[in-house]
Amino acid sequence: CIDKEDPKKQGKGNGKSKDVCGYPLSIFFIVVNEFCERFSYYGMRAVLVLYFRYFLQWDEDLATSIYHTFVALCYLTPILGAIVADSWLGKFKTIIYLSIVYTIGQVAMAVSAVHDITDSNRDGTPDNMTFHVVLSMVGLFLIALGTGGIKPCVAAFGGDQFSEHQDKQRRTFFSVFYLCINGGSLLSTIITPILRGQECGIYSQQKCYSLAFGVPAALMVVALVVFIVGSGMYYKAEPEGNIMLDVCKCIGFAIKNRYRHRSKQYPKREHWMDWAEEKYDKLLIAQIKMVLKVLFLYIPLPMFWTLFDQKGSRWTLQATTMNGYFGQLVIQPDQMQTFNPILILTLVPIMDNVIYPLIKKCGFNFTPLKRMTVGMFLAAMAFVCAALVQVEIDKTLPVFPSASQSQLKLLNMGSSAVTVNLTGNESLTLNAAQASDKYFTFETEQIIVSVGSPEMTQIIFLEKKSRQTLLIPSVISDEWLLTKDLTSKPEQGNNEIRFVNGMDMPVNVTTSAVDLGLIEPFYYSNYSKIKNGENKFSLSNGSQSCEYIKDFGFGSSYTFFIPSTFVFGPNCQDSITVVEDIEPNSVHMALQIPQYFFITAGEVMFSVTGLEFSYSQAPSNMKSVLQAGWLFTVAVGNFIVLIVAEIAKLPNKWAEYVLFASLLVLVCIIFSIMAYFYTYIDPSEIEVQFRKKVDDDEDDKDKQQKAEIEMVRRDSAESYDDNYKQSKM
């Protein structure tokens, strides 16, 4: 490797970067900056919908809507970033200033997730949720402005660092650049969910969203510092004006001019853009026509992104109701998103080197638009898979009472079996220290319960839309207690447990995570959250103690009954009665893998091919215009999610998945018809022909002008001769 000065960077105001192994040293800082920035963005986004759902306590529809609003903004702001960089600040200053904005936004998100700031009563729940909501929304707006604003600048700025003779190195740089994007995405979607799953806090331990946002914020600080450190080595091109603005002005003038000449007395023109010929160059108008032809094809594309970006919202929420055990490995719901970058890195080379060549050998003309059509269909198939998975999940969910119903379970706290008669139900026998297998559903608030022989009858008043457990004491004449049970699945895949003390002495129950406290005789504890995995409970009455071990899954609820015959000692494990109120999640997260496979295969065929198609069909000076149009389809797709989530309000999630799949299939058919009538062009060839035509026209014009001058000269000469003759005569 020989260090040499790059002659391109010797201009005034530009840094001096050495070439190492043929590559400018300055690109090292740009690559590291991109890796850290993508880690920061995807890491924050991976846990964002769960932050909305479980920290801010929003419902699923609102959490989904705000999530997709944020993503849409991230894909709208690149247009602003491109205009600012090309017309005003230049790429370098734009990256610096917007990265600072970006960093402030990430820090604001991390601070907004610290529950102790407003938790004055120290119960683990913020007392002033408005503070957290406002701070997080400000943070998200700054992040959207920052990440979107620098998106069109960083890759182009990296390309600027290469000289004209470094085309091969430039191509290698872009490959490494996009590898950093996927690498940052993959690592962040693995790491930040693990950080979120930890428990942290000053006064009370809660899910550590502040750490999950704090690490991406730290990575963004690193990205900014690394980029600034390389400042002295960069080639910084001056802003040269924005073609996007020129295009908008030209289109605006054509529309305005056409409106002015809307009368029938004006002859029609071949294309409505021809009305701009009075002010703008014909070559520019021809290039805009080519761009508009491609943009017309973009009209159906947002529907693909409507489905694609739900893997970070709806699919993540779906995973919270599933079983995440993969052998000894436990997968968090938001970690399922890692399958997307893993499959991208796997499928792209397989598609390029195996699938597409094989299709070509079979004699099938698999054009870019046909690939995109197939990609849209695969995305629809992904949502069909998601709907089937949701149907399986719904089968395992308990039937909770409606607004007009109540549910009741029975627990026999005595040491002998009892017979129980319930209003509207057959009599049942409860063994000693056992509970009924199910909840009984009642439409009335008042029921009659008869227990024992001779019968002891009581009138029980039930709460509407609630589940309760009736604790039947060992002495029937004693007080009967009603407990209030859970009426929803525990959130975030946690488990909720409580203990019922059937002994005539108080019992203290503790674990390493929570302290259930002292439970009075013939009474019960409140529900406590327990993480999945093995948990060890310590039971003591002051003088004696023993340990009870239970392995938990995801999303279950248990009542542990300590019977009156309970004896402290090594065998106490078998003495406790386990009552399963809500069964754990039994549908495995592995069932989501097919839908991730289909959506990623669709992304590879749709997104990668779409970018290639857009690049090939765009004029040389308007690649950025079509890139902005492509990003705009992503933003529109996320806005469509908001409309469906807020307006459709379908009662079943599987029905919503089917609706999205059906809409995409319909759009896929429309797009295939549009693609059938599309004629592929070579913009460079058209530009060359057009320039040649313009040059020929100018030559003809010059010849005509010369001929007119010659005619004028000849007429002048003849006129002089005539006058001379007349004067002589």
XYZ file of C-alpha atoms in Angstrom:
729
model
C 0.000 0.000 0.000
C 1.394 3.370 -1.014
C 0.118 6.620 0.481
C -0.415 9.292 -2.125
C -2.063 12.676 -2.247
C -5.416 12.845 -4.035
C -5.194 15.631 -6.625
C -8.963 16.157 -6.494
C -8.812 17.485 -2.950
C -6.183 20.180 -3.441
C -8.685 22.964 -4.107
C -9.211 25.855 -1.773
C -11.346 25.049 1.253
C -11.028 21.270 0.885
C -9.182 18.887 3.151
C -6.145 16.823 2.305
C -6.929 13.120 2.397
C -4.353 10.452 1.660
C -5.143 7.388 -0.423
C -4.440 4.146 1.398
C -4.558 0.958 -0.704
C -6.244 3.010 -3.420
C -9.029 4.310 -1.163
C -9.347 7.811 0.320
C -8.726 7.592 4.057
C -11.677 9.938 4.622
C -14.247 7.283 3.673
C -13.367 5.326 6.833
C -15.028 8.031 8.925
C -18.088 8.079 6.654
C -18.542 4.287 6.838
C -18.244 4.245 10.650
C -20.650 7.189 10.840
C -23.238 5.330 8.729
C -22.938 2.129 10.791
C -23.468 3.995 14.081
C -26.327 6.094 12.663
C -28.191 3.051 11.316
C -27.644 1.218 14.621
C -29.094 4.257 16.398
C -32.142 4.528 14.122
C -33.103 0.849 13.845
C -32.317 0.175 17.507
C -34.671 2.937 18.634
C -37.340 1.920 16.121
C -37.214 -1.770 17.133
C -38.665 -1.072 20.606
C -40.701 2.026 19.723
C -44.141 0.444 19.350
C -43.727 -1.449 22.645
C -42.714 1.828 24.324
C -45.957 3.388 23.095
C -48.016 0.379 24.123
C -46.611 -0.464 27.543
C -44.807 2.655 28.830
C -47.138 5.385 27.560
C -50.088 2.966 27.979
C -51.614 3.658 24.547
C -53.907 1.109 22.919
C -52.660 -0.913 19.951
C -54.364 1.228 17.294
C -52.947 4.513 18.622
C -49.494 2.977 19.110
C -49.564 1.696 15.523
C -50.770 5.056 14.166
C -48.066 7.134 15.885
C -45.393 4.603 14.895
C -46.319 4.831 11.212
C -46.639 8.629 11.375
C -43.037 8.734 12.590
C -41.845 6.369 9.833
C -43.707 8.440 7.219
C -41.966 11.617 8.418
C -38.608 9.850 8.186
C -39.283 9.306 4.473
C -40.666 12.785 3.779
C -37.788 14.784 5.247
C -35.149 13.454 2.748
C -36.691 15.806 0.166
C -36.033 18.722 2.525
C -32.502 17.487 3.241
C -31.682 17.208 -0.465
C -32.942 20.745 -1.187
C -30.999 22.248 1.748
C -27.781 20.413 0.830
C -27.857 21.111 -2.905
C -29.148 24.677 -2.792
C -27.809 26.191 0.407
C -25.478 24.469 2.904
C -23.790 21.711 0.933
C -23.673 18.049 1.956
C -21.045 18.372 4.708
C -22.717 21.148 6.699
C -26.151 19.571 6.214
C -24.910 16.286 7.699
C -23.276 18.077 10.644
C -26.207 20.329 11.552
C -28.914 17.687 11.125
C -26.838 15.089 12.999
C -26.805 17.472 15.968
C -30.601 17.742 15.719
C -30.765 13.935 15.416
C -28.623 13.436 18.538
C -30.750 15.834 20.600
C -33.838 13.876 19.536
C -32.327 10.547 20.610
C -31.322 11.982 23.988
C -34.850 13.365 24.440
C -36.298 9.892 23.765
C -33.962 8.318 26.333
C -34.927 10.898 28.975
C -38.648 10.511 28.204
C -38.399 6.801 29.086
C -37.060 7.404 32.639
C -40.167 6.684 34.721
C -38.590 7.907 37.982
C -38.624 11.546 36.791
C -42.347 11.960 37.529
C -42.930 8.915 39.763
C -43.393 10.832 42.988
C -45.266 8.048 44.814
C -42.663 5.483 43.683
C -45.154 2.879 42.479
C -43.320 2.297 39.183
C -45.815 4.290 37.083
C -45.196 7.917 35.988
C -47.604 10.341 37.673
C -47.326 12.995 34.945
C -47.648 11.082 31.678
C -48.053 14.341 29.723
C -44.384 15.183 30.352
C -43.241 11.838 28.917
C -45.595 12.034 25.915
C -44.574 15.596 24.976
C -40.843 14.921 25.394
C -41.040 11.707 23.345
C -43.011 13.409 20.539
C -40.461 16.256 20.382
C -37.685 13.656 20.306
C -39.325 11.684 17.501
C -39.860 14.828 15.423
C -36.175 15.779 15.772
C -35.104 12.210 14.916
C -37.331 12.186 11.806
C -35.867 15.536 10.730
C -32.311 14.340 11.357
C -32.363 10.824 9.926
C -34.420 11.836 6.909
C -32.428 14.996 6.265
C -29.051 13.252 6.146
C -30.339 10.183 4.258
C -29.789 11.616 0.734
C -26.482 13.257 1.720
C -24.232 10.658 3.371
C -23.913 8.154 0.508
C -23.488 10.924 -2.064
C -20.926 12.671 0.159
C -18.968 9.420 0.366
C -19.043 9.099 -3.415
C -17.682 12.655 -3.718
C -14.464 11.602 -1.958
C -13.299 9.510 -4.926
C -11.433 10.847 -7.927
C -12.434 10.128 -11.507
C -9.899 7.285 -11.828
C -11.314 5.480 -8.753
C -14.518 4.048 -10.229
C -13.758 0.517 -9.004
C -13.062 1.738 -5.469
C -16.233 3.835 -5.529
C -18.337 0.752 -6.362
C -16.660 -1.171 -3.542
C -17.388 1.714 -1.170
C -21.114 1.609 -1.946
C -21.181 -2.172 -1.357
C -19.500 -1.699 2.035
C -21.779 1.264 2.733
C -24.959 -0.767 2.276
C -23.420 -3.661 4.185
C -22.986 -1.232 7.113
C -26.674 -0.310 6.865
C -27.757 -3.945 7.147
C -25.089 -4.707 9.745
C -26.202 -1.811 11.948
C -29.835 -2.826 11.525
C -29.127 -6.464 12.391
C -27.039 -5.774 15.508
C -29.377 -3.105 16.857
C -32.513 -5.240 16.496
C -30.737 -7.974 18.467
C -29.232 -5.782 21.202
C -31.861 -3.119 22.013
C -34.683 -5.627 22.738
C -32.335 -7.342 25.197
C -31.675 -3.979 26.858
C -35.424 -3.273 26.950
C -36.010 -6.617 28.644
C -33.762 -5.640 31.569
C -35.231 -3.992 34.653
C -33.921 -0.665 35.893
C -34.980 2.328 37.957
C -33.983 4.373 40.968
C -36.976 3.668 43.214
C -38.760 0.806 41.405
C -37.625 -1.704 38.816
C -39.418 -1.492 35.444
C -38.684 -2.473 31.844
C -35.612 -0.509 30.842
C -36.794 1.546 27.868
C -34.449 4.350 28.931
C -31.453 2.044 28.358
C -32.931 0.743 25.089
C -33.129 4.365 23.849
C -29.973 5.508 25.639
C -27.578 3.171 23.800
C -28.798 4.327 20.349
C -28.420 7.914 21.587
C -24.816 7.151 22.601
C -24.159 5.581 19.179
C -25.492 8.732 17.503
C -23.068 10.827 19.560
C -20.259 8.509 18.401
C -21.451 8.847 14.782
C -21.369 12.646 15.020
C -17.939 12.766 16.707
C -16.378 10.348 14.180
C -17.728 12.356 11.261
C -16.415 15.629 12.691
C -12.967 14.102 13.387
C -12.568 13.389 9.662
C -13.516 16.955 8.693
C -10.000 17.956 7.674
C -9.771 15.142 5.113
C -13.074 15.590 3.262
C -13.596 16.915 -0.227
C -16.541 19.296 0.216
C -18.298 20.130 -3.032
C -20.014 23.496 -3.133
C -23.818 23.537 -3.582
C -24.652 23.782 -7.279
C -28.413 24.271 -7.210
C -31.134 21.686 -6.876
C -32.515 19.995 -9.989
C -35.594 19.064 -7.960
C -36.523 22.726 -7.612
C -35.956 23.289 -11.335
C -38.239 20.363 -12.137
C -40.969 21.667 -9.819
C -40.702 25.173 -11.306
C -40.866 23.825 -14.858
C -43.914 21.656 -14.109
C -45.578 24.544 -12.292
C -44.994 26.883 -15.258
C -46.376 24.290 -17.718
C -49.569 23.897 -15.657
C -49.918 27.664 -15.232
C -49.299 28.342 -18.913
C -51.737 25.628 -19.986
C -54.405 27.133 -17.744
C -53.836 30.576 -19.288
C -54.279 29.142 -22.790
C -57.220 26.889 -22.011
C -59.388 28.500 -24.704
C -60.115 26.455 -27.849
C -58.558 29.155 -30.014
C -55.110 27.934 -28.950
C -53.922 24.770 -30.738
C -53.342 21.670 -28.640
C -49.823 20.481 -28.005
C -48.566 16.909 -28.134
C -47.861 16.770 -24.359
C -49.018 19.088 -21.589
C -45.379 19.668 -20.579
C -44.821 21.282 -24.005
C -46.570 24.368 -22.611
C -43.299 25.113 -20.761
C -41.345 25.621 -24.028
C -41.830 29.401 -23.849
C -39.537 29.601 -20.816
C -37.580 26.340 -20.377
C -35.099 24.377 -22.440
C -36.559 21.598 -24.609
C -34.028 19.072 -23.285
C -35.134 19.726 -19.686
C -38.773 19.297 -20.737
C -37.943 16.001 -22.476
C -36.160 14.758 -19.345
C -39.121 15.702 -17.150
C -41.421 13.745 -19.485
C -39.296 10.646 -18.900
C -39.437 11.174 -15.124
C -43.208 11.682 -15.113
C -43.629 8.443 -17.039
C -41.892 6.539 -14.242
C -43.626 8.504 -11.470
C -46.974 7.466 -12.969
C -45.944 3.845 -12.362
C -45.221 4.748 -8.723
C -48.902 5.509 -7.992
C -49.811 1.930 -6.835
C -46.520 1.332 -4.987
C -47.384 2.822 -1.540
C -49.610 -0.184 -0.814
C -46.530 -2.421 -0.660
C -44.956 -0.206 2.015
C -48.265 -0.180 3.895
C -47.787 -3.888 4.508
C -44.002 -3.958 4.735
C -43.554 -1.481 7.587
C -46.125 -3.257 9.782
C -43.471 -5.824 10.679
C -42.260 -3.223 13.179
C -45.721 -2.522 14.620
C -48.535 -5.086 14.217
C -46.223 -8.074 13.898
C -44.211 -7.074 16.974
C -47.424 -6.730 18.997
C -48.525 -10.120 17.655
C -45.266 -11.658 18.911
C -46.026 -10.457 22.472
C -48.846 -13.054 22.585
C -46.573 -15.923 21.501
C -44.083 -18.337 23.044
C -40.475 -17.195 22.559
C -38.576 -20.291 23.735
C -36.157 -21.573 21.064
C -34.548 -24.350 23.098
C -32.299 -22.689 25.656
C -32.570 -19.377 23.789
C -35.361 -16.946 24.655
C -36.374 -14.532 21.881
C -37.967 -11.214 22.819
C -40.985 -10.135 20.692
C -39.127 -7.194 19.138
C -36.146 -9.417 18.300
C -38.183 -11.264 15.665
C -37.477 -8.285 13.400
C -33.870 -9.511 13.095
C -35.080 -12.142 10.630
C -35.549 -9.351 8.068
C -31.896 -8.182 7.772
C -30.649 -11.783 8.131
C -32.871 -12.924 5.260
C -31.911 -9.870 3.162
C -28.206 -10.703 3.452
C -29.062 -14.298 2.506
C -31.624 -13.795 -0.257
C -29.988 -10.967 -2.268
C -27.009 -13.083 -3.469
C -29.264 -16.131 -3.948
C -31.677 -14.134 -6.103
C -28.913 -12.479 -8.155
C -26.731 -15.556 -8.658
C -29.220 -18.446 -8.685
C -32.907 -17.565 -9.088
C -32.740 -14.847 -11.770
C -30.141 -16.675 -13.967
C -32.194 -19.864 -13.680
C -35.363 -18.071 -14.791
C -33.443 -16.524 -17.688
C -32.164 -19.939 -18.776
C -35.749 -21.199 -18.839
C -36.425 -18.588 -21.520
C -38.699 -16.397 -19.408
C -38.226 -12.640 -19.774
C -38.363 -11.684 -16.092
C -38.308 -7.905 -16.524
C -37.884 -5.507 -13.559
C -41.596 -4.619 -13.524
C -42.520 -8.311 -13.487
C -40.179 -8.829 -10.536
C -41.828 -5.957 -8.696
C -45.271 -7.446 -9.362
C -44.175 -10.792 -7.929
C -42.653 -8.962 -4.939
C -45.997 -7.303 -4.191
C -47.762 -10.663 -4.405
C -45.243 -12.219 -1.979
C -45.914 -9.393 0.513
C -49.635 -10.174 0.275
C -48.827 -13.843 0.978
C -46.897 -12.726 4.078
C -50.040 -11.117 5.467
C -52.085 -14.223 4.691
C -49.542 -16.136 6.815
C -49.868 -13.498 9.559
C -53.658 -13.921 9.491
C -53.352 -17.715 9.838
C -50.957 -17.268 12.783
C -53.412 -14.836 14.397
C -56.235 -17.371 14.034
C -54.107 -19.917 15.910
C -53.343 -17.344 18.627
C -57.020 -16.470 18.999
C -57.839 -20.148 19.592
C -55.606 -20.173 22.677
C -56.851 -16.899 24.178
C -59.266 -17.204 27.112
C -62.849 -16.041 26.647
C -63.154 -13.016 28.900
C -66.558 -11.718 30.027
C -68.389 -9.164 27.905
C -69.806 -5.912 29.289
C -73.018 -7.719 30.353
C -71.358 -10.831 31.798
C -69.499 -11.938 34.927
C -67.254 -14.945 35.475
C -66.613 -16.904 38.663
C -64.116 -19.584 39.717
C -64.328 -21.583 42.963
C -61.471 -22.515 45.327
C -61.979 -24.968 48.195
C -59.696 -23.857 51.058
C -60.811 -26.743 53.320
C -59.141 -30.080 54.019
C -62.111 -32.160 52.794
C -64.133 -32.319 49.578
C -67.294 -30.219 49.230
C -70.262 -30.218 46.846
C -71.181 -26.861 45.328
C -74.390 -25.841 43.559
C -74.374 -22.706 41.386
C -77.320 -20.894 39.854
C -77.998 -22.323 36.402
C -75.231 -24.951 36.626
C -75.023 -28.601 37.612
C -73.565 -29.410 41.008
C -69.837 -30.117 41.161
C -67.495 -31.637 43.702
C -64.336 -29.781 44.733
C -61.617 -31.868 46.329
C -59.656 -30.539 49.297
C -57.401 -27.570 48.402
C -58.536 -27.647 44.779
C -60.155 -25.137 42.406
C -62.717 -25.533 39.653
C -61.277 -26.294 36.233
C -62.897 -23.312 34.550
C -64.642 -20.012 35.076
C -68.446 -20.098 35.133
C -70.164 -17.351 33.135
C -73.270 -15.565 34.424
C -75.546 -12.975 32.815
C -76.957 -11.812 36.172
C -75.149 -9.848 38.870
C -76.696 -11.887 41.716
C -76.267 -15.674 42.067
C -76.975 -18.269 44.764
C -74.189 -20.600 45.906
C -74.905 -23.672 48.037
C -72.034 -25.577 49.659
C -71.716 -28.720 51.797
C -74.112 -31.055 53.511
C -76.135 -29.810 55.234
C -76.152 -27.005 52.683
C -74.861 -23.555 53.476
C -76.391 -21.048 51.028
C -75.202 -17.540 50.292
C -76.142 -14.835 47.816
C -73.090 -13.636 45.884
C -73.000 -10.293 44.071
C -70.757 -10.294 40.998
C -69.240 -7.371 39.101
C -70.091 -6.957 35.436
C -67.270 -7.443 32.934
C -65.044 -8.992 35.601
C -63.558 -12.299 36.691
C -63.629 -13.282 40.335
C -62.647 -16.263 42.491
C -64.827 -17.352 45.410
C -62.690 -18.587 48.334
C -64.707 -21.211 50.216
C -63.336 -21.430 53.792
C -62.683 -24.720 55.597
C -65.372 -23.728 58.114
C -68.386 -23.012 55.884
C -69.919 -20.610 58.361
C -66.852 -18.334 58.211
C -66.599 -15.341 55.842
C -66.545 -16.093 52.120
C -64.089 -13.940 50.177
C -64.266 -12.803 46.541
C -61.008 -11.967 44.773
C -60.761 -9.813 41.659
C -59.004 -11.696 38.850
C -57.353 -10.549 35.615
C -59.554 -9.814 32.594
C -56.751 -9.550 30.026
C -53.539 -11.285 29.084
C -50.491 -10.013 31.044
C -48.620 -7.449 28.958
C -45.264 -7.872 27.198
C -45.307 -11.641 27.682
C -44.977 -11.271 31.467
C -46.749 -13.489 33.984
C -49.015 -12.394 36.849
C -49.078 -14.458 40.061
C -50.593 -14.280 43.529
C -50.660 -16.474 46.661
C -53.666 -17.478 48.765
C -52.881 -18.354 52.387
C -55.121 -21.151 53.751
C -53.161 -21.534 57.006
C -54.093 -20.083 60.383
C -50.806 -18.167 60.582
C -49.374 -15.347 58.404
C -46.897 -16.329 55.687
C -44.266 -14.111 54.048
C -43.576 -14.775 50.341
C -40.615 -13.228 48.497
C -38.647 -13.734 45.283
C -35.499 -12.131 43.917
C -37.642 -9.904 41.666
C -40.615 -8.952 43.876
C -41.729 -9.092 47.475
C -45.327 -10.270 47.776
C -45.249 -9.305 51.428
C -46.906 -10.814 54.496
C -50.127 -12.678 53.632
C -52.633 -12.838 56.507
C -54.407 -16.114 57.425
C -57.225 -17.073 55.001
C -56.401 -14.126 52.755
C -54.622 -13.453 49.447
C -51.886 -11.249 47.998
C -52.122 -8.799 45.138
C -50.947 -9.803 41.661
C -47.228 -9.434 40.960
C -45.399 -9.528 37.639
C -42.966 -12.378 37.098
C -40.627 -12.796 34.111
C -40.500 -15.974 32.083
C -38.125 -18.726 33.116
C -37.430 -20.351 36.460
C -38.421 -18.375 39.557
C -37.652 -19.318 43.152
C -40.097 -18.300 45.928
C -39.147 -18.199 49.591
C -41.993 -18.921 52.079
C -41.539 -18.305 55.795
C -43.627 -17.890 58.951
C -40.866 -16.311 61.033
C -39.388 -19.454 62.521
C -39.597 -21.814 59.538
C -39.040 -21.420 55.823
C -38.874 -23.363 52.581
C -38.449 -22.750 48.862
C -40.905 -23.251 46.024
C -39.633 -23.307 42.417
C -41.803 -22.769 39.349
C -40.869 -22.462 35.678
C -42.957 -19.853 33.809
C -43.700 -19.386 30.140
C -45.103 -16.208 28.549
C -48.372 -14.408 29.268
C -49.847 -16.633 31.987
C -51.629 -16.009 35.275
C -51.484 -18.316 38.325
C -52.955 -18.510 41.809
C -50.805 -20.498 44.284
C -52.783 -21.879 47.227
C -51.005 -22.681 50.496
C -53.311 -25.282 52.139
C -53.991 -25.627 55.857
C -52.057 -28.932 55.788
C -48.928 -27.212 54.480
C -45.708 -28.232 56.279
C -42.464 -26.260 55.984
C -39.656 -28.533 54.873
C -37.886 -30.045 51.887
C -41.154 -31.472 50.472
C -43.160 -28.233 50.514
C -42.816 -28.058 46.731
C -45.521 -30.702 46.339
C -47.867 -29.239 48.955
C -48.790 -26.033 47.109
C -51.816 -26.117 44.788
C -51.245 -24.435 41.418
C -54.358 -22.886 39.845
C -53.941 -21.771 36.225
C -56.195 -18.746 35.696
C -54.817 -17.806 32.247
C -52.791 -20.362 30.321
C -49.374 -19.323 28.961
C -48.828 -18.450 25.320
C -48.690 -21.737 23.460
C -48.353 -20.577 19.827
C -44.629 -20.529 19.059
C -42.887 -17.469 17.600
C -41.337 -19.756 14.988
C -44.688 -19.626 13.199
C -43.866 -16.009 12.305
C -40.810 -17.076 10.291
C -42.817 -17.851 7.083
C -44.379 -14.381 7.076
C -40.939 -12.794 7.585
C -39.582 -14.933 4.745
C -42.337 -13.890 2.330
C -42.150 -10.181 3.238
C -38.330 -10.176 2.878
C -38.433 -12.079 -0.422
C -41.000 -9.541 -1.550
C -38.727 -6.703 -0.415
C -35.756 -8.098 -2.351
C -37.806 -8.463 -5.548
C -39.723 -5.213 -5.120
C -37.442 -2.712 -3.399
C -34.034 -3.683 -4.797
C -35.457 -4.131 -8.306
C -37.489 -0.927 -8.026
C -34.404 1.133 -7.201
C -32.528 -0.461 -10.096
C -35.460 0.177 -12.468
C -35.814 3.800 -11.341
C -32.105 4.411 -11.829
C -32.075 2.885 -15.322
C -35.151 4.816 -16.503
C -34.135 8.223 -15.128
C -32.215 10.879 -17.056
C -28.628 11.346 -15.934
C -29.315 14.581 -14.026
C -32.608 13.463 -12.446
C -31.687 10.333 -10.497
C -32.271 12.254 -7.257
C -35.766 13.324 -8.375
C -36.850 9.709 -8.845
C -35.129 8.749 -5.573
C -37.239 11.386 -3.813
C -40.337 10.024 -5.554
C -39.468 6.501 -4.400
C -39.044 7.621 -0.778
C -42.332 9.520 -1.029
C -44.156 6.238 -1.825
C -42.811 4.836 1.480
C -44.220 7.825 3.368
C -47.627 7.530 1.672
C -47.710 3.798 2.478
C -47.275 4.529 6.181
C -50.055 7.119 6.066
C -52.365 4.459 4.589
C -51.776 2.355 7.718
C -53.052 5.272 9.818
C -56.227 5.486 7.759
C -56.984 1.769 8.014
C -56.042 1.523 11.715
C -58.223 4.479 12.699
C -61.168 4.040 10.307
C -61.551 0.296 9.727
C -61.617 -0.642 13.451
C -62.051 -4.330 12.637
C -62.828 -6.418 15.755
C -60.474 -9.244 14.766
C -56.814 -8.730 13.943
C -56.783 -11.622 11.468
C -59.528 -9.841 9.490
C -57.331 -6.715 9.295
C -54.430 -8.784 7.963
C -56.711 -10.321 5.313
C -57.971 -6.836 4.385
C -54.413 -5.562 3.831
C -53.512 -8.676 1.800
C -56.623 -8.277 -0.369
C -55.899 -4.595 -1.015
C -52.329 -5.391 -2.073
C -53.490 -8.180 -4.427
C -55.920 -5.713 -6.029
C -53.160 -3.110 -6.383
C -50.845 -5.820 -7.724
C -53.310 -6.539 -10.553
C -53.590 -2.829 -11.374
C -49.790 -2.454 -11.370
C -49.340 -5.491 -13.644
C -51.722 -3.918 -16.194
C -49.816 -0.619 -16.025
C -46.511 -2.490 -16.388
C -47.807 -4.368 -19.446
C -48.278 -1.094 -21.338
C -44.989 0.443 -20.172
C -42.242 0.774 -22.797
C -38.676 0.553 -21.500
C -36.406 3.374 -22.634
C -32.724 4.276 -22.659
C -32.641 7.853 -21.276
C -29.018 8.455 -22.299
C -29.751 7.469 -25.897
C -32.822 9.716 -26.001
C -30.799 12.598 -24.531
C -28.069 12.112 -27.153
C -30.618 12.011 -29.977
C -32.419 15.035 -28.573
C -29.193 17.026 -28.225
C -28.273 16.060 -31.775
C -31.690 17.193 -32.974
C -31.325 20.481 -31.093
C -27.850 20.951 -32.581
C -29.189 20.199 -36.071
C -32.028 22.660 -35.529
C -29.532 25.266 -34.400
C -27.366 24.534 -37.464
C -30.413 24.901 -39.727
C -31.296 28.092 -37.908
C -27.752 29.412 -38.384
C -27.844 28.498 -42.088
C -31.216 30.173 -42.438
C -29.917 33.296 -40.713
C -26.839 33.312 -42.983
C -29.060 32.915 -46.043
C -31.243 35.798 -44.904
C -28.160 37.988 -44.387
C -26.900 37.035 -47.874
C -30.293 37.895 -49.352
C -30.240 41.259 -47.598
C -26.763 41.943 -48.932
C -27.800 40.941 -52.467
C -30.913 43.094 -52.334
C -28.835 45.993 -51.111
C -26.350 45.537 -53.940
C -29.074 45.331 -56.576
C -30.750 48.411 -55.140
C -27.432 50.268 -55.303
C -26.916 49.274 -58.961
C -30.426 50.414 -59.913
C -29.965 53.751 -58.195
C -26.586 54.173 -59.856
C -28.078 53.469 -63.267
C -30.972 55.868 -62.689
C -28.694 58.667 -61.542
C -26.434 58.100 -64.541
C -29.357 58.255 -66.948
